[in-house]
Amino acid sequence: MAHSTLKSMLVTPLQALLRASGALRESLWRVYCHASLASQLRAKLPTSVVVLGRTSVYGTGNILFGDEALIYPDLHLETQGAARIILGDRVVISRGVHLVAMEGIRIGSGTMIGEYTSVRDANHTRADGIPLRDAGHMAKAISIGNEVWIGRGVTVLSGVTIGDGATIGANAVVTRDVSAGAIVAGVPAKPLHSV
């Protein structure tokens, strides 16, 4: 009986202590992840950007974040040469997204990008007698408008412009421009209807 009473007296304060320390650990982790991302960029990372996990930056680090962006873990960012990645205010980038720019990628304010999406503005080229890895690439900038919703597992290819308010269905492959307000899905992505 005494053991049971002692246990019940300790459980509630111990649970409260563990909850408080868990919240502190989470806050410190976010501060660490923000600082880690900021150290990899050429431009200043706004303090309002929330970074929930590790982010990998490759190449030049020429990436600009808008205010209040929400960045989930395992984001892959890559810029080469003079290319830039520009993210507007309140952009949400989910887990495992790849953004790779050889020419440039612009993502408008309020846009949300689902898990494991790939946005790449370059394609490899082939040349006789040259290994694929060394044959170079062709790049065309990608522009994604404001308030665009890109579903999970989407691929956006070079030269594509996606208009404001468009919706891209999960696992779509976007090979051509998407007009403002359009809803597209499939491989290759085709319009379903406009809102």
mmCIF file of C-alpha atoms in Angstrom:
data_model
loop_
_atom_site.group_PDB
_atom_site.id
_atom_site.type_symbol
_atom_site.label_atom_id
_atom_site.label_comp_id
_atom_site.label_asym_id
_atom_site.label_seq_id
_atom_site.Cartn_x
_atom_site.Cartn_y
_atom_site.Cartn_z
ATOM 1 C CA MET A 1 0.000 0.000 0.000
ATOM 2 C CA ALA A 2 2.809 2.450 0.934
ATOM 3 C CA HIS A 3 4.541 1.672 -2.365
ATOM 4 C CA SER A 4 1.362 2.431 -4.287
ATOM 5 C CA THR A 5 0.842 5.728 -2.438
ATOM 6 C CA LEU A 6 4.446 6.824 -3.006
ATOM 7 C CA LYS A 7 4.142 5.928 -6.693
ATOM 8 C CA SER A 8 0.931 7.930 -7.118
ATOM 9 C CA MET A 9 2.513 10.943 -5.349
ATOM 10 C CA LEU A 10 5.508 10.936 -7.693
ATOM 11 C CA VAL A 11 3.858 10.144 -11.034
ATOM 12 C CA THR A 12 2.078 13.453 -11.637
ATOM 13 C CA PRO A 13 5.069 15.739 -10.874
ATOM 14 C CA LEU A 14 7.374 13.443 -12.840
ATOM 15 C CA GLN A 15 5.051 13.497 -15.858
ATOM 16 C CA ALA A 16 4.935 17.314 -15.710
ATOM 17 C CA LEU A 17 8.729 17.496 -15.532
ATOM 18 C CA LEU A 18 9.103 15.161 -18.519
ATOM 19 C CA ARG A 19 6.577 17.170 -20.558
ATOM 20 C CA ALA A 20 8.415 20.410 -19.759
ATOM 21 C CA SER A 21 11.831 18.958 -20.594
ATOM 22 C CA GLY A 22 10.441 17.494 -23.841
ATOM 23 C CA ALA A 23 9.183 20.922 -24.913
ATOM 24 C CA LEU A 24 12.567 22.431 -24.051
ATOM 25 C CA ARG A 25 14.393 19.753 -26.059
ATOM 26 C CA GLU A 26 12.104 20.417 -29.040
ATOM 27 C CA SER A 27 12.729 24.174 -28.822
ATOM 28 C CA LEU A 28 16.488 23.712 -28.602
ATOM 29 C CA TRP A 29 16.411 21.282 -31.559
ATOM 30 C CA ARG A 30 14.571 23.858 -33.685
ATOM 31 C CA VAL A 31 17.084 26.561 -32.737
ATOM 32 C CA TYR A 32 19.943 24.214 -33.666
ATOM 33 C CA CYS A 33 18.338 23.285 -37.024
ATOM 34 C CA HIS A 34 17.692 26.972 -37.841
ATOM 35 C CA ALA A 35 21.296 27.878 -37.020
ATOM 36 C CA SER A 36 22.608 24.934 -39.039
ATOM 37 C CA LEU A 37 20.587 25.942 -42.121
ATOM 38 C CA ALA A 38 21.527 29.613 -41.718
ATOM 39 C CA SER A 39 25.221 28.713 -41.646
ATOM 40 C CA GLN A 40 24.929 27.055 -45.080
ATOM 41 C CA LEU A 41 23.278 29.996 -46.875
ATOM 42 C CA ARG A 42 24.733 33.088 -48.510
ATOM 43 C CA ALA A 43 21.753 35.274 -47.540
ATOM 44 C CA LYS A 44 20.442 35.817 -44.029
ATOM 45 C CA LEU A 45 17.769 33.320 -42.916
ATOM 46 C CA PRO A 46 14.823 35.201 -41.348
ATOM 47 C CA THR A 47 14.320 34.380 -37.680
ATOM 48 C CA SER A 48 10.617 33.752 -38.397
ATOM 49 C CA VAL A 49 11.467 30.654 -40.496
ATOM 50 C CA VAL A 50 10.646 27.460 -38.576
ATOM 51 C CA VAL A 51 13.056 24.592 -39.316
ATOM 52 C CA LEU A 52 11.817 21.275 -37.913
ATOM 53 C CA GLY A 53 14.794 19.101 -38.830
ATOM 54 C CA ARG A 54 18.048 18.788 -40.704
ATOM 55 C CA THR A 55 18.341 20.470 -44.089
ATOM 56 C CA SER A 56 21.112 19.718 -46.594
ATOM 57 C CA VAL A 57 22.476 22.526 -48.757
ATOM 58 C CA TYR A 58 24.778 21.738 -51.698
ATOM 59 C CA GLY A 59 26.584 23.960 -54.169
ATOM 60 C CA THR A 60 26.649 27.746 -53.807
ATOM 61 C CA GLY A 61 24.045 28.168 -51.043
ATOM 62 C CA ASN A 62 22.405 30.935 -53.077
ATOM 63 C CA ILE A 63 18.972 30.493 -51.496
ATOM 64 C CA LEU A 64 16.593 33.180 -50.218
ATOM 65 C CA PHE A 65 13.841 32.390 -47.715
ATOM 66 C CA GLY A 66 10.808 34.599 -47.137
ATOM 67 C CA ASP A 67 9.327 35.212 -43.711
ATOM 68 C CA GLU A 68 7.405 32.569 -41.774
ATOM 69 C CA ALA A 69 8.391 29.639 -43.972
ATOM 70 C CA LEU A 70 7.838 26.197 -42.425
ATOM 71 C CA ILE A 71 10.535 23.670 -43.312
ATOM 72 C CA TYR A 72 10.126 19.986 -42.474
ATOM 73 C CA PRO A 73 13.110 17.611 -42.046
ATOM 74 C CA ASP A 74 15.286 16.183 -44.811
ATOM 75 C CA LEU A 75 14.975 19.059 -47.287
ATOM 76 C CA HIS A 76 17.632 18.913 -50.055
ATOM 77 C CA LEU A 77 18.576 22.311 -51.524
ATOM 78 C CA GLU A 78 21.108 22.672 -54.329
ATOM 79 C CA THR A 79 22.213 25.637 -56.415
ATOM 80 C CA GLN A 80 25.025 25.734 -58.967
ATOM 81 C CA GLY A 81 26.704 28.679 -60.699
ATOM 82 C CA ALA A 82 24.622 31.869 -60.588
ATOM 83 C CA ALA A 83 21.343 30.000 -60.011
ATOM 84 C CA ARG A 84 19.152 30.974 -57.060
ATOM 85 C CA ILE A 85 16.274 29.384 -55.216
ATOM 86 C CA ILE A 86 13.826 32.022 -53.966
ATOM 87 C CA LEU A 87 11.056 31.089 -51.527
ATOM 88 C CA GLY A 88 8.244 33.545 -50.752
ATOM 89 C CA ASP A 89 6.651 34.254 -47.387
ATOM 90 C CA ARG A 90 4.716 31.496 -45.578
ATOM 91 C CA VAL A 91 5.943 28.720 -47.897
ATOM 92 C CA VAL A 92 5.588 25.191 -46.483
ATOM 93 C CA ILE A 93 8.080 22.575 -47.658
ATOM 94 C CA SER A 94 7.353 19.050 -46.424
ATOM 95 C CA ARG A 95 9.717 16.206 -45.561
ATOM 96 C CA GLY A 96 12.148 14.910 -48.180
ATOM 97 C CA VAL A 97 11.602 17.594 -50.847
ATOM 98 C CA HIS A 98 14.421 18.198 -53.369
ATOM 99 C CA LEU A 99 14.886 21.651 -54.912
ATOM 100 C CA VAL A 100 17.763 21.695 -57.424
ATOM 101 C CA ALA A 101 18.574 24.825 -59.443
ATOM 102 C CA MET A 102 21.121 25.215 -62.233
ATOM 103 C CA GLU A 103 19.235 28.200 -63.721
ATOM 104 C CA GLY A 104 16.745 29.243 -61.003
ATOM 105 C CA ILE A 105 13.647 28.262 -59.031
ATOM 106 C CA ARG A 106 11.110 30.753 -57.667
ATOM 107 C CA ILE A 107 8.329 29.632 -55.303
ATOM 108 C CA GLY A 108 5.582 32.137 -54.488
ATOM 109 C CA SER A 109 4.116 33.117 -51.130
ATOM 110 C CA GLY A 110 1.790 30.697 -49.373
ATOM 111 C CA THR A 111 2.716 27.763 -51.590
ATOM 112 C CA MET A 112 2.721 24.305 -49.999
ATOM 113 C CA ILE A 113 4.881 21.475 -51.339
ATOM 114 C CA GLY A 114 4.105 17.886 -50.311
ATOM 115 C CA GLU A 115 6.494 15.200 -49.125
ATOM 116 C CA TYR A 116 9.161 13.787 -51.437
ATOM 117 C CA THR A 117 8.461 16.214 -54.272
ATOM 118 C CA SER A 118 11.289 16.942 -56.723
ATOM 119 C CA VAL A 119 11.643 20.354 -58.410
ATOM 120 C CA ARG A 120 14.649 20.374 -60.761
ATOM 121 C CA ASP A 121 15.314 22.961 -63.427
ATOM 122 C CA ALA A 122 17.887 20.927 -65.385
ATOM 123 C CA ASN A 123 18.041 17.711 -67.383
ATOM 124 C CA HIS A 124 21.161 15.739 -68.288
ATOM 125 C CA THR A 125 22.317 15.788 -71.894
ATOM 126 C CA ARG A 126 24.020 13.044 -73.867
ATOM 127 C CA ALA A 127 26.995 13.326 -76.198
ATOM 128 C CA ASP A 128 28.749 10.620 -78.228
ATOM 129 C CA GLY A 129 31.805 9.238 -76.479
ATOM 130 C CA ILE A 130 31.214 11.193 -73.263
ATOM 131 C CA PRO A 131 29.958 9.480 -70.109
ATOM 132 C CA LEU A 132 26.490 10.681 -69.099
ATOM 133 C CA ARG A 133 27.843 12.105 -65.858
ATOM 134 C CA ASP A 134 30.238 14.360 -67.791
ATOM 135 C CA ALA A 135 27.970 15.293 -70.714
ATOM 136 C CA GLY A 136 26.500 18.390 -69.065
ATOM 137 C CA HIS A 137 22.939 19.548 -68.720
ATOM 138 C CA MET A 138 20.309 21.886 -70.156
ATOM 139 C CA ALA A 139 18.568 24.153 -67.668
ATOM 140 C CA LYS A 140 15.492 26.402 -67.797
ATOM 141 C CA ALA A 141 14.153 28.272 -64.788
ATOM 142 C CA ILE A 142 11.051 27.092 -62.918
ATOM 143 C CA SER A 143 8.457 29.514 -61.563
ATOM 144 C CA ILE A 144 5.786 28.405 -59.082
ATOM 145 C CA GLY A 145 3.143 31.017 -58.229
ATOM 146 C CA ASN A 146 1.493 32.088 -54.993
ATOM 147 C CA GLU A 147 -0.831 29.795 -53.014
ATOM 148 C CA VAL A 148 0.005 26.746 -55.145
ATOM 149 C CA TRP A 149 -0.656 23.346 -53.599
ATOM 150 C CA ILE A 150 1.735 20.637 -54.810
ATOM 151 C CA GLY A 151 0.822 17.144 -53.624
ATOM 152 C CA ARG A 152 3.052 14.381 -52.325
ATOM 153 C CA GLY A 153 5.631 12.850 -54.670
ATOM 154 C CA VAL A 154 5.238 15.344 -57.534
ATOM 155 C CA THR A 155 8.020 15.925 -60.075
ATOM 156 C CA VAL A 156 8.307 19.398 -61.649
ATOM 157 C CA LEU A 157 10.625 19.510 -64.672
ATOM 158 C CA SER A 158 12.712 22.317 -66.150
ATOM 159 C CA GLY A 159 11.158 25.364 -67.781
ATOM 160 C CA VAL A 160 7.741 24.904 -66.149
ATOM 161 C CA THR A 161 5.632 27.812 -64.885
ATOM 162 C CA ILE A 162 2.820 27.009 -62.444
ATOM 163 C CA GLY A 163 0.264 29.819 -62.060
ATOM 164 C CA ASP A 164 -1.151 31.235 -58.826
ATOM 165 C CA GLY A 165 -3.658 29.053 -56.992
ATOM 166 C CA ALA A 166 -2.990 25.921 -59.046
ATOM 167 C CA THR A 167 -3.234 22.438 -57.516
ATOM 168 C CA ILE A 168 -0.938 19.585 -58.572
ATOM 169 C CA GLY A 169 -2.205 16.097 -57.690
ATOM 170 C CA ALA A 170 -0.023 13.610 -55.835
ATOM 171 C CA ASN A 171 2.634 11.788 -57.892
ATOM 172 C CA ALA A 172 2.059 13.954 -60.976
ATOM 173 C CA VAL A 173 4.898 14.684 -63.393
ATOM 174 C CA VAL A 174 4.631 18.307 -64.526
ATOM 175 C CA THR A 175 6.229 18.632 -67.961
ATOM 176 C CA ARG A 176 4.495 21.821 -69.202
ATOM 177 C CA ASP A 177 3.048 25.048 -67.841
ATOM 178 C CA VAL A 178 0.011 24.955 -65.535
ATOM 179 C CA SER A 179 -2.353 27.918 -65.711
ATOM 180 C CA ALA A 180 -3.513 29.857 -62.662
ATOM 181 C CA GLY A 181 -6.262 28.071 -60.724
ATOM 182 C CA ALA A 182 -5.926 24.839 -62.723
ATOM 183 C CA ILE A 183 -6.044 21.404 -61.125
ATOM 184 C CA VAL A 184 -3.753 18.883 -62.807
ATOM 185 C CA ALA A 185 -2.808 15.269 -62.143
ATOM 186 C CA GLY A 186 -1.234 12.281 -63.844
ATOM 187 C CA VAL A 187 1.875 11.322 -65.785
ATOM 188 C CA PRO A 188 2.316 13.610 -67.609
ATOM 189 C CA ALA A 189 0.137 16.040 -65.630
ATOM 190 C CA LYS A 190 -3.053 17.065 -67.440
ATOM 191 C CA PRO A 191 -5.838 19.461 -66.421
ATOM 192 C CA LEU A 192 -8.785 17.979 -64.531
ATOM 193 C CA HIS A 193 -10.671 21.276 -64.230
ATOM 194 C CA SER A 194 -10.221 24.872 -63.066
ATOM 195 C CA VAL A 195 -11.568 26.417 -59.882
#
